[in-house]
mmCIF file of C-alpha atoms in Angstrom:
data_model
loop_
_atom_site.group_PDB
_atom_site.id
_atom_site.type_symbol
_atom_site.label_atom_id
_atom_site.label_comp_id
_atom_site.label_asym_id
_atom_site.label_seq_id
_atom_site.Cartn_x
_atom_site.Cartn_y
_atom_site.Cartn_z
ATOM 1 C CA MET A 1 -13.816 -11.951 -2.941
ATOM 2 C CA LYS A 2 -14.317 -8.697 -4.172
ATOM 3 C CA LYS A 3 -11.488 -6.343 -5.098
ATOM 4 C CA VAL A 4 -11.214 -2.655 -5.571
ATOM 5 C CA ASN A 5 -10.875 -0.517 -8.711
ATOM 6 C CA LEU A 6 -8.545 2.583 -7.459
ATOM 7 C CA ALA A 7 -10.152 4.879 -10.396
ATOM 8 C CA LYS A 8 -13.190 4.721 -9.075
ATOM 9 C CA ALA A 9 -13.321 4.330 -5.912
ATOM 10 C CA PHE A 10 -11.440 7.750 -5.929
ATOM 11 C CA ALA A 11 -14.639 8.735 -8.194
ATOM 12 C CA SER A 12 -16.947 8.340 -5.206
ATOM 13 C CA ILE A 13 -14.697 11.006 -2.952
ATOM 14 C CA GLN A 14 -16.199 14.423 -3.237
ATOM 15 C CA GLU A 15 -13.921 16.301 0.095
ATOM 16 C CA THR A 16 -9.935 16.961 -0.454
ATOM 17 C CA TRP A 17 -7.779 16.247 2.405
ATOM 18 C CA SER A 18 -9.922 13.454 4.158
ATOM 19 C CA PRO A 19 -9.022 9.773 3.330
ATOM 20 C CA ARG A 20 -11.743 7.475 3.256
ATOM 21 C CA ILE A 21 -10.608 3.715 4.012
ATOM 22 C CA ALA A 22 -10.416 1.593 1.136
ATOM 23 C CA ALA A 23 -9.038 -1.471 2.419
ATOM 24 C CA GLN A 24 -7.569 -2.748 6.454
ATOM 25 C CA VAL A 25 -4.278 -4.927 6.655
ATOM 26 C CA ASN A 26 -4.121 -6.896 9.765
ATOM 27 C CA ASP A 27 -4.220 -3.538 12.208
ATOM 28 C CA VAL A 28 -2.921 -1.161 8.665
ATOM 29 C CA HIS A 29 -5.276 0.945 7.126
ATOM 30 C CA VAL A 30 -4.705 1.471 3.182
ATOM 31 C CA LYS A 31 -6.689 4.692 3.048
ATOM 32 C CA LEU A 32 -7.156 7.029 -0.684
ATOM 33 C CA ALA A 33 -7.565 10.614 -0.502
ATOM 34 C CA LYS A 34 -7.679 13.634 -2.197
ATOM 35 C CA LEU A 35 -5.491 16.170 -1.770
ATOM 36 C CA GLU A 36 -5.061 19.644 -3.369
ATOM 37 C CA GLY A 37 -3.600 23.066 -1.847
ATOM 38 C CA GLU A 38 -1.153 23.074 1.608
ATOM 39 C CA PHE A 39 -2.522 21.187 4.465
ATOM 40 C CA VAL A 40 -1.579 21.603 8.694
ATOM 41 C CA ARG A 41 1.830 21.117 9.692
ATOM 42 C CA HIS A 42 1.644 17.528 12.052
ATOM 43 C CA THR A 43 2.814 15.087 13.529
ATOM 44 C CA HIS A 44 2.129 11.426 14.702
ATOM 45 C CA GLN A 45 4.429 10.314 17.827
ATOM 46 C CA ASN A 46 3.598 6.325 17.103
ATOM 47 C CA GLU A 47 2.397 6.009 13.268
ATOM 48 C CA ASP A 48 4.712 5.976 10.037
ATOM 49 C CA GLU A 49 2.680 7.627 7.183
ATOM 50 C CA LEU A 50 3.322 5.881 3.310
ATOM 51 C CA PHE A 51 2.001 8.147 0.967
ATOM 52 C CA TYR A 52 1.624 6.717 -1.869
ATOM 53 C CA VAL A 53 1.359 9.183 -5.364
ATOM 54 C CA LEU A 54 -1.331 8.039 -7.817
ATOM 55 C CA SER A 55 -1.821 11.115 -9.384
ATOM 56 C CA GLY A 56 -0.545 14.584 -9.584
ATOM 57 C CA VAL A 57 2.589 16.465 -7.536
ATOM 58 C CA LEU A 58 2.949 16.334 -3.410
ATOM 59 C CA THR A 59 5.420 18.029 -2.054
ATOM 60 C CA MET A 60 6.283 16.652 1.563
ATOM 61 C CA ALA A 61 7.888 19.257 3.596
ATOM 62 C CA PHE A 62 9.752 19.213 6.094
ATOM 63 C CA ASP A 63 11.897 21.089 8.511
ATOM 64 C CA ASP A 64 14.921 20.616 6.912
ATOM 65 C CA GLY A 65 13.399 20.772 2.977
ATOM 66 C CA ASP A 66 11.118 19.038 1.020
ATOM 67 C CA VAL A 67 10.317 16.435 -1.085
ATOM 68 C CA THR A 68 8.735 16.342 -4.202
ATOM 69 C CA VAL A 69 6.557 12.967 -4.732
ATOM 70 C CA GLY A 70 5.076 11.919 -8.081
ATOM 71 C CA PRO A 71 3.123 8.975 -10.066
ATOM 72 C CA GLY A 72 4.299 5.851 -9.015
ATOM 73 C CA GLU A 73 6.341 7.654 -6.583
ATOM 74 C CA PHE A 74 6.023 6.988 -2.482
ATOM 75 C CA ILE A 75 7.244 8.730 0.089
ATOM 76 C CA MET A 76 7.251 6.845 4.274
ATOM 77 C CA VAL A 77 7.545 9.292 6.992
ATOM 78 C CA PRO A 78 8.237 7.884 9.969
ATOM 79 C CA ARG A 79 6.697 8.163 13.367
ATOM 80 C CA GLY A 80 7.689 11.728 15.190
ATOM 81 C CA VAL A 81 9.200 13.496 11.621
ATOM 82 C CA ALA A 82 6.932 16.354 11.654
ATOM 83 C CA HIS A 83 5.829 17.412 8.556
ATOM 84 C CA LYS A 84 2.845 18.932 5.665
ATOM 85 C CA PRO A 85 1.983 17.568 2.868
ATOM 86 C CA VAL A 86 1.432 20.047 0.080
ATOM 87 C CA ALA A 87 -0.453 20.038 -2.862
ATOM 88 C CA PRO A 88 -0.505 23.190 -5.939
ATOM 89 C CA GLU A 89 -2.724 21.077 -8.133
ATOM 90 C CA LEU A 90 -5.409 18.206 -7.456
ATOM 91 C CA VAL A 91 -3.424 14.814 -6.084
ATOM 92 C CA GLU A 92 -4.583 11.357 -5.555
ATOM 93 C CA VAL A 93 -2.611 9.431 -3.268
ATOM 94 C CA LEU A 94 -2.888 6.041 -1.446
ATOM 95 C CA LEU A 95 -1.930 6.023 2.264
ATOM 96 C CA ILE A 96 -0.343 2.921 4.456
ATOM 97 C CA GLU A 97 -0.687 3.683 7.944
ATOM 98 C CA PRO A 98 -1.960 2.242 11.175
ATOM 99 C CA ALA A 99 -5.751 2.743 12.221
ATOM 100 C CA THR A 100 -5.388 4.590 14.464
ATOM 101 C CA THR A 101 -3.906 7.555 12.154
ATOM 102 C CA VAL A 102 -5.655 11.071 12.633
ATOM 103 C CA ASN A 103 -5.294 12.780 9.994
ATOM 104 C CA THR A 104 -3.770 16.319 11.046
ATOM 105 C CA GLY A 105 -1.992 14.110 14.103
ATOM 106 C CA ASP A 106 -0.594 16.034 16.433
ATOM 107 C CA ALA A 107 -1.635 18.901 14.956
ATOM 108 C CA GLY A 108 -6.181 18.556 16.213
ATOM 109 C CA GLY A 109 -8.261 21.342 15.178
ATOM 110 C CA GLU A 110 -10.736 22.192 12.658
ATOM 111 C CA ARG A 111 -9.162 20.217 9.960
ATOM 112 C CA THR A 112 -9.749 16.716 11.931
ATOM 113 C CA ARG A 113 -11.619 14.326 10.107
ATOM 114 C CA LYS A 114 -12.519 10.190 11.225
ATOM 115 C CA ALA A 115 -12.133 8.056 8.149
ATOM 116 C CA GLU A 116 -15.179 6.523 7.453
ATOM 117 C CA TRP A 117 -14.892 3.034 5.006
ATOM 118 C CA LEU A 118 -15.873 4.130 1.406
ATOM 119 C CA MET B 1 13.621 11.439 3.667
ATOM 120 C CA LYS B 2 13.881 9.562 0.748
ATOM 121 C CA LYS B 3 10.954 8.707 -1.487
ATOM 122 C CA VAL B 4 10.565 5.371 -4.244
ATOM 123 C CA ASN B 5 10.000 4.888 -7.390
ATOM 124 C CA LEU B 6 8.195 1.785 -8.404
ATOM 125 C CA ALA B 7 9.669 1.547 -11.559
ATOM 126 C CA LYS B 8 13.606 1.585 -10.948
ATOM 127 C CA ALA B 9 12.952 0.041 -8.045
ATOM 128 C CA PHE B 10 11.238 -2.834 -10.545
ATOM 129 C CA ALA B 11 13.598 -2.789 -12.730
ATOM 130 C CA SER B 12 16.414 -3.963 -9.838
ATOM 131 C CA ILE B 13 14.203 -6.772 -9.264
ATOM 132 C CA GLN B 14 15.103 -10.046 -10.899
ATOM 133 C CA GLU B 15 13.491 -13.578 -9.547
ATOM 134 C CA THR B 16 9.635 -13.710 -9.968
ATOM 135 C CA TRP B 17 7.391 -14.983 -7.042
ATOM 136 C CA SER B 18 10.673 -13.078 -4.760
ATOM 137 C CA PRO B 19 9.124 -10.334 -2.585
ATOM 138 C CA ARG B 20 11.628 -7.328 -1.684
ATOM 139 C CA ILE B 21 10.574 -4.675 1.153
ATOM 140 C CA ALA B 22 10.424 -1.607 -0.367
ATOM 141 C CA ALA B 23 8.698 0.573 2.496
ATOM 142 C CA GLN B 24 8.144 -1.281 6.581
ATOM 143 C CA VAL B 25 5.248 0.669 8.725
ATOM 144 C CA ASN B 26 5.148 -0.313 12.105
ATOM 145 C CA ASP B 27 4.731 -3.673 11.877
ATOM 146 C CA VAL B 28 3.369 -4.078 7.741
ATOM 147 C CA HIS B 29 5.876 -4.192 5.053
ATOM 148 C CA VAL B 30 5.121 -3.095 1.620
ATOM 149 C CA LYS B 31 7.136 -5.288 -0.753
ATOM 150 C CA LEU B 32 7.445 -5.521 -4.695
ATOM 151 C CA ALA B 33 7.283 -8.560 -6.878
ATOM 152 C CA LYS B 34 7.179 -9.937 -10.297
ATOM 153 C CA LEU B 35 4.676 -12.501 -11.449
ATOM 154 C CA GLU B 36 5.103 -15.000 -13.630
ATOM 155 C CA GLY B 37 3.256 -18.459 -13.961
ATOM 156 C CA GLU B 38 1.441 -20.324 -11.255
ATOM 157 C CA PHE B 39 2.066 -20.392 -7.433
ATOM 158 C CA VAL B 40 1.336 -22.962 -4.704
ATOM 159 C CA ARG B 41 -1.782 -22.631 -3.269
ATOM 160 C CA HIS B 42 -1.454 -21.748 0.385
ATOM 161 C CA THR B 43 -2.322 -20.025 3.629
ATOM 162 C CA HIS B 44 -1.600 -17.119 6.507
ATOM 163 C CA GLN B 45 -2.792 -18.546 9.201
ATOM 164 C CA ASN B 46 -2.412 -14.985 10.962
ATOM 165 C CA GLU B 47 -1.422 -12.284 8.125
ATOM 166 C CA ASP B 48 -3.625 -10.013 5.950
ATOM 167 C CA GLU B 49 -2.829 -9.879 2.698
ATOM 168 C CA LEU B 50 -3.278 -7.092 -0.024
ATOM 169 C CA PHE B 51 -1.990 -7.441 -4.383
ATOM 170 C CA TYR B 52 -2.248 -4.451 -5.443
ATOM 171 C CA VAL B 53 -1.653 -4.844 -9.565
ATOM 172 C CA LEU B 54 0.669 -2.345 -11.099
ATOM 173 C CA SER B 55 0.658 -4.194 -14.775
ATOM 174 C CA GLY B 56 0.036 -7.522 -16.141
ATOM 175 C CA VAL B 57 -3.613 -9.367 -14.714
ATOM 176 C CA LEU B 58 -3.076 -11.235 -11.959
ATOM 177 C CA THR B 59 -5.669 -14.644 -12.135
ATOM 178 C CA MET B 60 -6.101 -14.621 -8.051
ATOM 179 C CA ALA B 61 -7.575 -18.420 -7.318
ATOM 180 C CA PHE B 62 -9.700 -19.203 -4.449
ATOM 181 C CA ASP B 63 -11.175 -22.487 -3.526
ATOM 182 C CA ASP B 64 -14.637 -20.985 -4.453
ATOM 183 C CA GLY B 65 -13.532 -19.468 -7.528
ATOM 184 C CA ASP B 66 -11.386 -17.214 -8.884
ATOM 185 C CA VAL B 67 -11.221 -13.134 -9.319
ATOM 186 C CA THR B 68 -9.000 -12.374 -11.814
ATOM 187 C CA VAL B 69 -7.218 -8.098 -10.752
ATOM 188 C CA GLY B 70 -6.070 -5.386 -13.084
ATOM 189 C CA PRO B 71 -3.782 -2.333 -13.196
ATOM 190 C CA GLY B 72 -4.790 -0.046 -10.503
ATOM 191 C CA GLU B 73 -7.263 -2.664 -9.176
ATOM 192 C CA PHE B 74 -5.914 -4.702 -5.441
ATOM 193 C CA ILE B 75 -7.628 -7.648 -3.726
ATOM 194 C CA MET B 76 -7.213 -8.001 -0.364
ATOM 195 C CA VAL B 77 -6.819 -12.119 1.091
ATOM 196 C CA PRO B 78 -7.909 -12.495 4.636
ATOM 197 C CA ARG B 79 -6.253 -14.500 6.609
ATOM 198 C CA GLY B 80 -7.343 -17.539 6.716
ATOM 199 C CA VAL B 81 -8.607 -17.702 3.750
ATOM 200 C CA ALA B 82 -6.456 -20.161 0.379
ATOM 201 C CA HIS B 83 -5.673 -18.477 -2.377
ATOM 202 C CA LYS B 84 -2.949 -19.508 -5.246
ATOM 203 C CA PRO B 85 -2.131 -16.805 -7.691
ATOM 204 C CA VAL B 86 -1.907 -16.832 -11.765
ATOM 205 C CA ALA B 87 -0.070 -14.618 -13.511
ATOM 206 C CA PRO B 88 -0.607 -15.702 -17.920
ATOM 207 C CA GLU B 89 2.115 -13.437 -18.502
ATOM 208 C CA LEU B 90 4.273 -11.152 -16.043
ATOM 209 C CA VAL B 91 2.075 -8.785 -13.630
ATOM 210 C CA GLU B 92 3.706 -6.482 -10.871
ATOM 211 C CA VAL B 93 2.640 -5.864 -7.513
ATOM 212 C CA LEU B 94 2.756 -3.761 -4.814
ATOM 213 C CA LEU B 95 1.470 -6.138 -1.946
ATOM 214 C CA ILE B 96 0.505 -4.705 1.598
ATOM 215 C CA GLU B 97 0.918 -7.235 4.873
ATOM 216 C CA PRO B 98 2.460 -7.740 8.070
ATOM 217 C CA ALA B 99 6.037 -8.789 8.234
ATOM 218 C CA THR B 100 5.638 -11.735 9.962
ATOM 219 C CA THR B 101 4.427 -12.882 6.189
ATOM 220 C CA VAL B 102 6.076 -16.256 4.345
ATOM 221 C CA ASN B 103 6.109 -15.669 1.118
ATOM 222 C CA THR B 104 4.285 -19.421 0.737
ATOM 223 C CA GLY B 105 2.237 -19.372 4.132
ATOM 224 C CA ASP B 106 1.125 -22.903 5.874
ATOM 225 C CA ALA B 107 2.512 -25.111 2.603
ATOM 226 C CA GLY B 108 6.050 -23.959 2.672
ATOM 227 C CA GLY B 109 8.366 -25.509 -0.121
ATOM 228 C CA GLU B 110 11.141 -25.091 -2.330
ATOM 229 C CA ARG B 111 9.470 -21.819 -3.820
ATOM 230 C CA THR B 112 9.741 -20.246 0.152
ATOM 231 C CA ARG B 113 11.897 -16.973 0.062
ATOM 232 C CA LYS B 114 13.439 -14.852 2.435
ATOM 233 C CA ALA B 115 11.971 -11.310 1.889
ATOM 234 C CA GLU B 116 15.447 -8.355 1.361
ATOM 235 C CA TRP B 117 15.076 -5.774 1.576
ATOM 236 C CA LEU B 118 15.433 -3.492 -1.739
#
């Protein structure tokens, strides 16, 4: 039975906005991602998505306003809710979401990444 | 859309070994728990269970040896694997597990708790 050290795992991640799978819990993936800059506004029709911030400050932009999430805080974005993550500076985040989740949701496009295992 | 601050959430938890639900992501619960002392050895037949340690040091005792998990580390216990969590001193842990998970698994007994929302 192996444990995962998150600092070591993050050190192996180069590309931003490209979540990597750190664990699977039944049908859900736990992913790690580095974020910097602005992502695309998108919606997951069938997947809830939790962003737990480990370092940096993440702004989650919703159509009716922004929520700022700092280290030690998380935000749960329910399925069907449009959101745009923005990271003015580098953010390290742990994501909890169904294995079917695509990073760009219904927006698709060139920033879509297939999540690979760490 | 509300964020959750983990330090504030933990401050509201009194009882040890009684996980509280902080979020639901599709069929999975994200729970927070304070652990201190030794728990019962048990198995979840259908549920994987991830322990992410936020503070303190958790020893996960398996039948073939122990794994020690410190702050910033997690261990994923696959369904069907017997385990006994031991916390020599207070541990704060974030759990990721299906909503159907019972804290004592197949062992049952007096330490069973129904997880309540925070």
